[in-house]
């Protein structure tokens, strides 16, 4: 036992020595998050699952597709065999939500990729939460890095959007993640915690929020964070929820990973204890590949 603890501790020391930290604050957060969750504790019939929420996989179709190509994608998804213990959501472009909702199996829920910050009205070009609900949407993706860094949405605006969507009964897929230069400057945790805090300051409950950690440097780039890099941030996010809210919130809030997830890397990522699912861009446009990613939940199950 003593030998195990010592070697565990020295591996943490090795980990700590190898990390650049932006400040004493993030250094201690890292020590805490590294040490606070024991590796691989069995939970609800699976291995490597720190949280208690159901595995969640979302397909973010972004600004892609036509009536015809999405009709083919929907038909591929309708005929795929999907593991039952996964929540599956797809986010079509606004203009195809109705078509997709009317043709896709009820097994798959619909998300929007954005929503207006308040009640609809004289807001040219915007789509309201009320309209999304009218079409049968259950979710909305907010804070995606493309909206933060290309469109220029800030933390406060994103927080307000989340609060409004939740107040109207939509679930929120709340995206956070650092830029490459922020990671290289050792600011990964600081950036993620600040983005989380902006959501936390605006909303009154985490009940209908799924957190998507998506490092910006791996989105659409073909680069993927290693399972260890992803796990490190997911554990820190769960620890942040525990410290700032409760053990219960930390356990039940799904923390999903996004950024160049595909059929070849999803199983290894899914094995990590704090990865509760995925938000998938490019690979969600191919039905069979997206189904493989959804079914990577099986790599979490206890071997017989
Ligand atoms: P990607 O996109 O899988 O194409 O990297 C992920 C996302 O932006 O949600």
mmCIF file of C-alpha atoms and ligand atoms in Angstrom:
data_model
loop_
_atom_site.group_PDB
_atom_site.id
_atom_site.type_symbol
_atom_site.label_atom_id
_atom_site.label_comp_id
_atom_site.label_asym_id
_atom_site.label_seq_id
_atom_site.Cartn_x
_atom_site.Cartn_y
_atom_site.Cartn_z
ATOM 1 C CA UNK A 1 0.000 0.000 0.000
ATOM 2 C CA UNK A 2 2.797 2.363 1.003
ATOM 3 C CA UNK A 3 4.673 1.493 -2.168
ATOM 4 C CA UNK A 4 1.557 2.127 -4.279
ATOM 5 C CA UNK A 5 0.973 5.512 -2.651
ATOM 6 C CA UNK A 6 4.587 6.481 -3.097
ATOM 7 C CA UNK A 7 4.663 5.558 -6.746
ATOM 8 C CA UNK A 8 1.319 7.268 -7.327
ATOM 9 C CA UNK A 9 2.663 10.373 -5.661
ATOM 10 C CA UNK A 10 5.896 10.351 -7.609
ATOM 11 C CA UNK A 11 3.985 9.968 -10.857
ATOM 12 C CA UNK A 12 1.979 13.041 -9.885
ATOM 13 C CA UNK A 13 5.197 14.872 -9.071
ATOM 14 C CA UNK A 14 6.522 13.903 -12.475
ATOM 15 C CA UNK A 15 3.273 15.185 -14.019
ATOM 16 C CA UNK A 16 3.488 18.424 -12.048
ATOM 17 C CA UNK A 17 7.126 18.986 -12.960
ATOM 18 C CA UNK A 18 6.301 18.568 -16.621
ATOM 19 C CA UNK A 19 3.514 21.172 -16.688
ATOM 20 C CA UNK A 20 3.996 24.876 -17.311
ATOM 21 C CA UNK A 21 1.785 26.849 -14.914
ATOM 22 C CA UNK A 22 0.771 30.423 -15.381
ATOM 23 C CA UNK A 23 0.478 31.201 -11.682
ATOM 24 C CA UNK A 24 0.707 29.802 -8.195
ATOM 25 C CA UNK A 25 -3.089 29.701 -8.235
ATOM 26 C CA UNK A 26 -3.317 27.348 -11.199
ATOM 27 C CA UNK A 27 -0.421 25.318 -9.826
ATOM 28 C CA UNK A 28 -2.395 24.569 -6.660
ATOM 29 C CA UNK A 29 -5.570 23.941 -8.625
ATOM 30 C CA UNK A 30 -3.620 21.445 -10.663
ATOM 31 C CA UNK A 31 -2.223 19.741 -7.582
ATOM 32 C CA UNK A 32 -5.710 19.553 -6.167
ATOM 33 C CA UNK A 33 -7.365 18.289 -9.309
ATOM 34 C CA UNK A 34 -4.621 15.779 -9.938
ATOM 35 C CA UNK A 35 -4.833 14.326 -6.471
ATOM 36 C CA UNK A 36 -8.515 14.615 -5.710
ATOM 37 C CA UNK A 37 -9.972 11.871 -7.928
ATOM 38 C CA UNK A 38 -8.558 8.400 -7.574
ATOM 39 C CA UNK A 39 -7.828 6.744 -10.891
ATOM 40 C CA UNK A 40 -10.394 4.304 -12.321
ATOM 41 C CA UNK A 41 -13.082 3.866 -9.729
ATOM 42 C CA UNK A 42 -15.897 1.577 -10.838
ATOM 43 C CA UNK A 43 -19.278 3.254 -11.026
ATOM 44 C CA UNK A 44 -22.714 2.124 -12.259
ATOM 45 C CA UNK A 45 -21.440 -0.940 -14.038
ATOM 46 C CA UNK A 46 -18.670 0.725 -16.007
ATOM 47 C CA UNK A 47 -15.018 1.282 -15.488
ATOM 48 C CA UNK A 48 -13.317 4.609 -15.850
ATOM 49 C CA UNK A 49 -16.362 6.754 -15.189
ATOM 50 C CA UNK A 50 -15.979 9.485 -12.582
ATOM 51 C CA UNK A 51 -19.376 11.039 -13.304
ATOM 52 C CA UNK A 52 -22.817 9.504 -12.893
ATOM 53 C CA UNK A 53 -24.457 11.018 -15.987
ATOM 54 C CA UNK A 54 -25.402 9.063 -19.101
ATOM 55 C CA UNK A 55 -22.858 9.077 -21.947
ATOM 56 C CA UNK A 56 -23.738 11.919 -24.332
ATOM 57 C CA UNK A 57 -22.723 12.301 -27.979
ATOM 58 C CA UNK A 58 -23.620 15.353 -30.048
ATOM 59 C CA UNK A 59 -23.099 15.893 -33.772
ATOM 60 C CA UNK A 60 -22.465 19.516 -34.679
ATOM 61 C CA UNK A 61 -23.143 19.774 -38.398
ATOM 62 C CA UNK A 62 -22.101 23.457 -38.442
ATOM 63 C CA UNK A 63 -22.747 25.308 -41.731
ATOM 64 C CA UNK A 64 -22.732 22.129 -43.838
ATOM 65 C CA UNK A 65 -25.167 20.165 -45.950
ATOM 66 C CA UNK A 66 -27.974 20.453 -48.432
ATOM 67 C CA UNK A 67 -31.521 19.076 -48.390
ATOM 68 C CA UNK A 68 -30.251 16.021 -50.275
ATOM 69 C CA UNK A 69 -27.043 15.365 -48.346
ATOM 70 C CA UNK A 70 -28.791 15.719 -44.990
ATOM 71 C CA UNK A 71 -31.593 13.441 -46.119
ATOM 72 C CA UNK A 72 -28.957 10.759 -46.840
ATOM 73 C CA UNK A 73 -27.237 11.413 -43.481
ATOM 74 C CA UNK A 74 -30.548 11.082 -41.628
ATOM 75 C CA UNK A 75 -31.367 7.854 -43.421
ATOM 76 C CA UNK A 76 -27.907 6.438 -42.506
ATOM 77 C CA UNK A 77 -28.455 7.388 -38.868
ATOM 78 C CA UNK A 78 -31.965 5.947 -38.839
ATOM 79 C CA UNK A 79 -30.653 2.594 -40.011
ATOM 80 C CA UNK A 80 -27.598 2.502 -37.704
ATOM 81 C CA UNK A 81 -27.562 0.296 -34.618
ATOM 82 C CA UNK A 82 -26.933 2.555 -31.649
ATOM 83 C CA UNK A 83 -26.065 1.482 -28.117
ATOM 84 C CA UNK A 84 -29.008 2.203 -25.819
ATOM 85 C CA UNK A 85 -27.089 3.809 -22.935
ATOM 86 C CA UNK A 86 -26.125 6.975 -24.822
ATOM 87 C CA UNK A 87 -27.959 10.277 -25.254
ATOM 88 C CA UNK A 88 -27.604 11.199 -28.941
ATOM 89 C CA UNK A 89 -28.181 14.692 -30.301
ATOM 90 C CA UNK A 90 -27.597 16.271 -33.724
ATOM 91 C CA UNK A 91 -27.376 19.981 -34.485
ATOM 92 C CA UNK A 92 -28.349 20.739 -38.099
ATOM 93 C CA UNK A 93 -28.103 24.229 -39.605
ATOM 94 C CA UNK A 94 -31.221 26.241 -38.637
ATOM 95 C CA UNK A 95 -32.737 26.044 -42.113
ATOM 96 C CA UNK A 96 -32.743 22.237 -42.081
ATOM 97 C CA UNK A 97 -33.925 21.668 -38.496
ATOM 98 C CA UNK A 98 -37.524 21.120 -39.556
ATOM 99 C CA UNK A 99 -36.587 18.680 -42.320
ATOM 100 C CA UNK A 100 -34.300 16.712 -40.002
ATOM 101 C CA UNK A 101 -36.701 16.691 -37.051
ATOM 102 C CA UNK A 102 -39.493 15.395 -39.306
ATOM 103 C CA UNK A 103 -37.430 12.551 -40.735
ATOM 104 C CA UNK A 104 -35.036 11.406 -38.001
ATOM 105 C CA UNK A 105 -35.791 8.675 -35.463
ATOM 106 C CA UNK A 106 -37.060 9.850 -32.059
ATOM 107 C CA UNK A 107 -34.015 8.089 -30.609
ATOM 108 C CA UNK A 108 -31.983 11.149 -31.684
ATOM 109 C CA UNK A 109 -32.772 14.588 -30.268
ATOM 110 C CA UNK A 110 -32.275 17.865 -32.082
ATOM 111 C CA UNK A 111 -30.071 20.748 -30.999
ATOM 112 C CA UNK A 112 -29.693 24.218 -32.450
ATOM 113 C CA UNK A 113 -26.217 25.633 -33.010
ATOM 114 C CA UNK A 114 -27.073 29.008 -31.451
ATOM 115 C CA UNK A 115 -30.042 30.984 -30.119
ATOM 116 C CA UNK A 116 -31.018 34.580 -29.510
ATOM 117 C CA UNK A 117 -30.316 35.998 -26.062
ATOM 118 C CA UNK A 118 -33.926 36.786 -25.125
ATOM 119 C CA UNK A 119 -37.479 36.629 -26.361
ATOM 120 C CA UNK A 120 -37.866 36.903 -30.140
ATOM 121 C CA UNK A 121 -38.932 40.137 -31.854
ATOM 122 C CA UNK A 122 -37.220 42.815 -33.940
ATOM 123 C CA UNK A 123 -33.802 41.126 -34.172
ATOM 124 C CA UNK A 124 -33.028 40.736 -37.875
ATOM 125 C CA UNK A 125 -31.349 37.477 -38.753
ATOM 126 C CA UNK A 126 -31.712 35.904 -35.312
ATOM 127 C CA UNK A 127 -33.585 32.753 -34.270
ATOM 128 C CA UNK A 128 -35.397 32.677 -30.936
ATOM 129 C CA UNK A 129 -35.532 29.950 -28.331
ATOM 130 C CA UNK A 130 -39.330 29.977 -28.735
ATOM 131 C CA UNK A 131 -38.971 29.205 -32.459
ATOM 132 C CA UNK A 132 -36.498 26.415 -31.740
ATOM 133 C CA UNK A 133 -38.917 24.841 -29.283
ATOM 134 C CA UNK A 134 -41.697 25.203 -31.853
ATOM 135 C CA UNK A 135 -39.609 23.039 -34.224
ATOM 136 C CA UNK A 136 -39.000 20.404 -31.564
ATOM 137 C CA UNK A 137 -35.443 21.309 -30.514
ATOM 138 C CA UNK A 138 -34.432 20.096 -27.067
ATOM 139 C CA UNK A 139 -30.909 21.538 -26.939
ATOM 140 C CA UNK A 140 -28.780 24.464 -28.027
ATOM 141 C CA UNK A 141 -24.984 24.684 -28.393
ATOM 142 C CA UNK A 142 -23.701 27.915 -26.832
ATOM 143 C CA UNK A 143 -20.215 29.361 -26.477
ATOM 144 C CA UNK A 144 -18.761 27.355 -29.340
ATOM 145 C CA UNK A 145 -15.253 28.595 -30.144
ATOM 146 C CA UNK A 146 -16.295 29.519 -33.690
ATOM 147 C CA UNK A 147 -18.877 31.902 -32.227
ATOM 148 C CA UNK A 148 -16.445 33.195 -29.607
ATOM 149 C CA UNK A 149 -13.447 33.721 -31.885
ATOM 150 C CA UNK A 150 -14.909 34.261 -35.378
ATOM 151 C CA UNK A 151 -18.185 35.998 -34.561
ATOM 152 C CA UNK A 152 -16.868 37.728 -31.415
ATOM 153 C CA UNK A 153 -19.361 36.616 -28.750
ATOM 154 C CA UNK A 154 -18.097 37.276 -25.238
ATOM 155 C CA UNK A 155 -18.536 35.433 -21.949
ATOM 156 C CA UNK A 156 -21.264 37.720 -20.635
ATOM 157 C CA UNK A 157 -23.397 37.495 -23.790
ATOM 158 C CA UNK A 158 -22.990 33.717 -23.903
ATOM 159 C CA UNK A 159 -23.959 33.456 -20.226
ATOM 160 C CA UNK A 160 -27.122 35.465 -20.862
ATOM 161 C CA UNK A 161 -28.022 33.240 -23.813
ATOM 162 C CA UNK A 162 -27.561 30.156 -21.643
ATOM 163 C CA UNK A 163 -29.723 31.604 -18.878
ATOM 164 C CA UNK A 164 -32.514 32.449 -21.305
ATOM 165 C CA UNK A 165 -32.444 29.086 -23.088
ATOM 166 C CA UNK A 166 -32.519 27.208 -19.778
ATOM 167 C CA UNK A 167 -35.339 29.373 -18.448
ATOM 168 C CA UNK A 168 -37.392 28.337 -21.502
ATOM 169 C CA UNK A 169 -36.632 24.642 -20.998
ATOM 170 C CA UNK A 170 -33.902 23.991 -23.579
ATOM 171 C CA UNK A 171 -30.831 22.015 -22.521
ATOM 172 C CA UNK A 172 -27.538 23.829 -23.100
ATOM 173 C CA UNK A 173 -24.342 22.326 -24.492
ATOM 174 C CA UNK A 174 -21.958 24.852 -22.953
ATOM 175 C CA UNK A 175 -18.633 24.985 -24.790
ATOM 176 C CA UNK A 176 -15.342 26.019 -23.247
ATOM 177 C CA UNK A 177 -11.746 25.693 -24.414
ATOM 178 C CA UNK A 178 -8.408 27.372 -24.778
ATOM 179 C CA UNK A 179 -6.542 28.722 -27.810
ATOM 180 C CA UNK A 180 -3.159 27.220 -28.684
ATOM 181 C CA UNK A 181 -1.275 30.264 -27.401
ATOM 182 C CA UNK A 182 -3.192 30.083 -24.128
ATOM 183 C CA UNK A 183 -2.235 26.420 -23.706
ATOM 184 C CA UNK A 184 1.377 27.215 -24.535
ATOM 185 C CA UNK A 185 1.345 30.016 -21.950
ATOM 186 C CA UNK A 186 0.129 27.543 -19.304
ATOM 187 C CA UNK A 187 -3.275 29.218 -19.074
ATOM 188 C CA UNK A 188 -5.517 26.309 -20.039
ATOM 189 C CA UNK A 189 -7.155 25.933 -16.636
ATOM 190 C CA UNK A 190 -7.472 29.693 -16.084
ATOM 191 C CA UNK A 191 -9.258 30.148 -19.448
ATOM 192 C CA UNK A 192 -11.588 27.188 -18.948
ATOM 193 C CA UNK A 193 -12.469 28.201 -15.390
ATOM 194 C CA UNK A 194 -13.177 31.778 -16.470
ATOM 195 C CA UNK A 195 -15.509 30.567 -19.231
ATOM 196 C CA UNK A 196 -17.198 28.190 -16.788
ATOM 197 C CA UNK A 197 -17.618 30.976 -14.247
ATOM 198 C CA UNK A 198 -19.377 33.119 -16.862
ATOM 199 C CA UNK A 199 -21.937 30.336 -17.354
ATOM 200 C CA UNK A 200 -22.161 29.792 -13.590
ATOM 201 C CA UNK A 201 -22.712 33.496 -12.859
ATOM 202 C CA UNK A 202 -25.633 33.629 -15.305
ATOM 203 C CA UNK A 203 -27.547 30.425 -14.600
ATOM 204 C CA UNK A 204 -29.280 29.136 -11.491
ATOM 205 C CA UNK A 205 -28.748 25.402 -11.961
ATOM 206 C CA UNK A 206 -26.481 22.948 -13.786
ATOM 207 C CA UNK A 207 -29.339 20.473 -14.228
ATOM 208 C CA UNK A 208 -29.784 20.905 -17.988
ATOM 209 C CA UNK A 209 -26.225 21.792 -18.913
ATOM 210 C CA UNK A 210 -23.706 19.530 -20.614
ATOM 211 C CA UNK A 211 -20.198 21.002 -20.574
ATOM 212 C CA UNK A 212 -18.223 20.518 -23.803
ATOM 213 C CA UNK A 213 -14.466 20.941 -23.426
ATOM 214 C CA UNK A 214 -13.122 21.709 -26.886
ATOM 215 C CA UNK A 215 -9.531 22.904 -27.107
ATOM 216 C CA UNK A 216 -9.625 25.398 -29.984
ATOM 217 C CA UNK A 217 -6.353 24.113 -31.462
ATOM 218 C CA UNK A 218 -7.880 20.714 -32.203
ATOM 219 C CA UNK A 219 -11.178 21.818 -33.749
ATOM 220 C CA UNK A 220 -11.301 20.994 -37.428
ATOM 221 C CA UNK A 221 -7.506 20.808 -37.562
ATOM 222 C CA UNK A 222 -7.114 17.036 -37.609
ATOM 223 C CA UNK A 223 -4.930 17.409 -34.490
ATOM 224 C CA UNK A 224 -6.387 15.690 -31.490
ATOM 225 C CA UNK A 225 -5.539 16.204 -27.848
ATOM 226 C CA UNK A 226 -4.150 13.025 -26.353
ATOM 227 C CA UNK A 227 -6.562 11.154 -24.087
ATOM 228 C CA UNK A 228 -4.295 12.211 -21.187
ATOM 229 C CA UNK A 229 -4.445 15.907 -22.175
ATOM 230 C CA UNK A 230 -8.235 15.727 -22.421
ATOM 231 C CA UNK A 231 -8.614 13.782 -19.169
ATOM 232 C CA UNK A 232 -6.438 16.293 -17.306
ATOM 233 C CA UNK A 233 -8.754 19.191 -18.194
ATOM 234 C CA UNK A 234 -11.955 17.167 -17.686
ATOM 235 C CA UNK A 235 -10.811 16.186 -14.176
ATOM 236 C CA UNK A 236 -9.986 19.823 -13.429
ATOM 237 C CA UNK A 237 -13.437 20.921 -14.659
ATOM 238 C CA UNK A 238 -15.140 18.321 -12.467
ATOM 239 C CA UNK A 239 -13.028 19.422 -9.539
ATOM 240 C CA UNK A 240 -14.005 23.042 -10.222
ATOM 241 C CA UNK A 241 -17.687 22.024 -10.112
ATOM 242 C CA UNK A 242 -17.076 20.211 -6.847
ATOM 243 C CA UNK A 243 -15.302 23.146 -5.222
ATOM 244 C CA UNK A 244 -17.689 25.815 -6.484
ATOM 245 C CA UNK A 245 -20.969 23.867 -6.295
ATOM 246 C CA UNK A 246 -21.147 20.382 -4.834
ATOM 247 C CA UNK A 247 -20.021 16.809 -5.127
ATOM 248 C CA UNK A 248 -23.452 16.047 -6.588
ATOM 249 C CA UNK A 249 -23.185 18.664 -9.353
ATOM 250 C CA UNK A 250 -19.640 17.486 -10.136
ATOM 251 C CA UNK A 251 -20.813 13.906 -10.411
ATOM 252 C CA UNK A 252 -23.958 14.318 -12.467
ATOM 253 C CA UNK A 253 -22.856 17.037 -14.923
ATOM 254 C CA UNK A 254 -21.723 15.478 -18.187
ATOM 255 C CA UNK A 255 -18.340 16.778 -19.383
ATOM 256 C CA UNK A 256 -17.931 15.849 -23.029
ATOM 257 C CA UNK A 257 -14.889 16.287 -25.258
ATOM 258 C CA UNK A 258 -14.706 17.813 -28.710
ATOM 259 C CA UNK A 259 -12.085 18.475 -31.356
ATOM 260 C CA UNK A 260 -11.255 16.150 -34.268
ATOM 261 C CA UNK A 261 -12.964 13.183 -32.618
ATOM 262 C CA UNK A 262 -13.367 10.366 -35.139
ATOM 263 C CA UNK A 263 -14.014 6.635 -35.389
ATOM 264 C CA UNK A 264 -10.331 5.858 -34.832
ATOM 265 C CA UNK A 265 -9.718 7.842 -31.654
ATOM 266 C CA UNK A 266 -13.095 7.835 -29.863
ATOM 267 C CA UNK A 267 -12.664 4.500 -28.064
ATOM 268 C CA UNK A 268 -9.371 5.513 -26.443
ATOM 269 C CA UNK A 269 -10.775 8.898 -25.420
ATOM 270 C CA UNK A 270 -13.967 7.297 -24.060
ATOM 271 C CA UNK A 271 -11.937 5.107 -21.726
ATOM 272 C CA UNK A 272 -10.844 8.129 -19.711
ATOM 273 C CA UNK A 273 -12.743 8.370 -16.457
ATOM 274 C CA UNK A 274 -13.863 11.999 -16.724
ATOM 275 C CA UNK A 275 -14.847 11.916 -20.419
ATOM 276 C CA UNK A 276 -18.630 11.512 -20.502
ATOM 277 C CA UNK A 277 -19.098 11.694 -24.261
ATOM 278 C CA UNK A 278 -18.251 13.791 -27.290
ATOM 279 C CA UNK A 279 -19.194 16.803 -29.374
ATOM 280 C CA UNK A 280 -18.293 15.862 -32.928
ATOM 281 C CA UNK A 281 -17.996 18.149 -35.950
ATOM 282 C CA UNK A 282 -16.618 16.805 -39.234
ATOM 283 C CA UNK A 283 -17.004 13.111 -38.402
ATOM 284 C CA UNK A 284 -20.688 13.584 -37.515
ATOM 285 C CA UNK A 285 -21.415 14.294 -41.194
ATOM 286 C CA UNK A 286 -20.779 10.629 -42.005
ATOM 287 C CA UNK A 287 -23.549 8.420 -40.578
ATOM 288 C CA UNK A 288 -21.605 5.160 -40.093
ATOM 289 C CA UNK A 289 -18.620 6.974 -38.551
ATOM 290 C CA UNK A 290 -20.835 8.968 -36.202
ATOM 291 C CA UNK A 291 -22.524 5.715 -35.146
ATOM 292 C CA UNK A 292 -19.125 4.198 -34.325
ATOM 293 C CA UNK A 293 -18.319 7.225 -32.155
ATOM 294 C CA UNK A 294 -21.692 6.933 -30.371
ATOM 295 C CA UNK A 295 -21.039 3.243 -29.768
ATOM 296 C CA UNK A 296 -17.612 3.939 -28.257
ATOM 297 C CA UNK A 297 -19.516 3.956 -24.948
ATOM 298 C CA UNK A 298 -18.851 0.204 -25.006
ATOM 299 C CA UNK A 299 -15.163 0.840 -24.343
ATOM 300 C CA UNK A 300 -16.193 2.109 -20.882
ATOM 301 C CA UNK A 301 -17.886 -1.130 -19.911
ATOM 302 C CA UNK A 302 -16.393 -3.603 -17.466
ATOM 303 C CA UNK A 303 -14.714 -6.484 -19.197
ATOM 304 C CA UNK A 304 -16.414 -9.731 -18.212
HETATM 305 P P1 LIG B 1 -14.436 18.805 -35.267
HETATM 306 O O1 LIG B 1 -15.393 19.913 -34.579
HETATM 307 O O2 LIG B 1 -14.872 17.474 -34.721
HETATM 308 O O3 LIG B 1 -14.659 18.952 -36.738
HETATM 309 O O4 LIG B 1 -13.032 19.141 -34.842
HETATM 310 C C1 LIG B 1 -15.797 19.779 -33.254
HETATM 311 C C2 LIG B 1 -16.661 20.950 -32.850
HETATM 312 O O5 LIG B 1 -16.371 22.079 -33.274
HETATM 313 O O6 LIG B 1 -17.655 20.794 -32.109
#
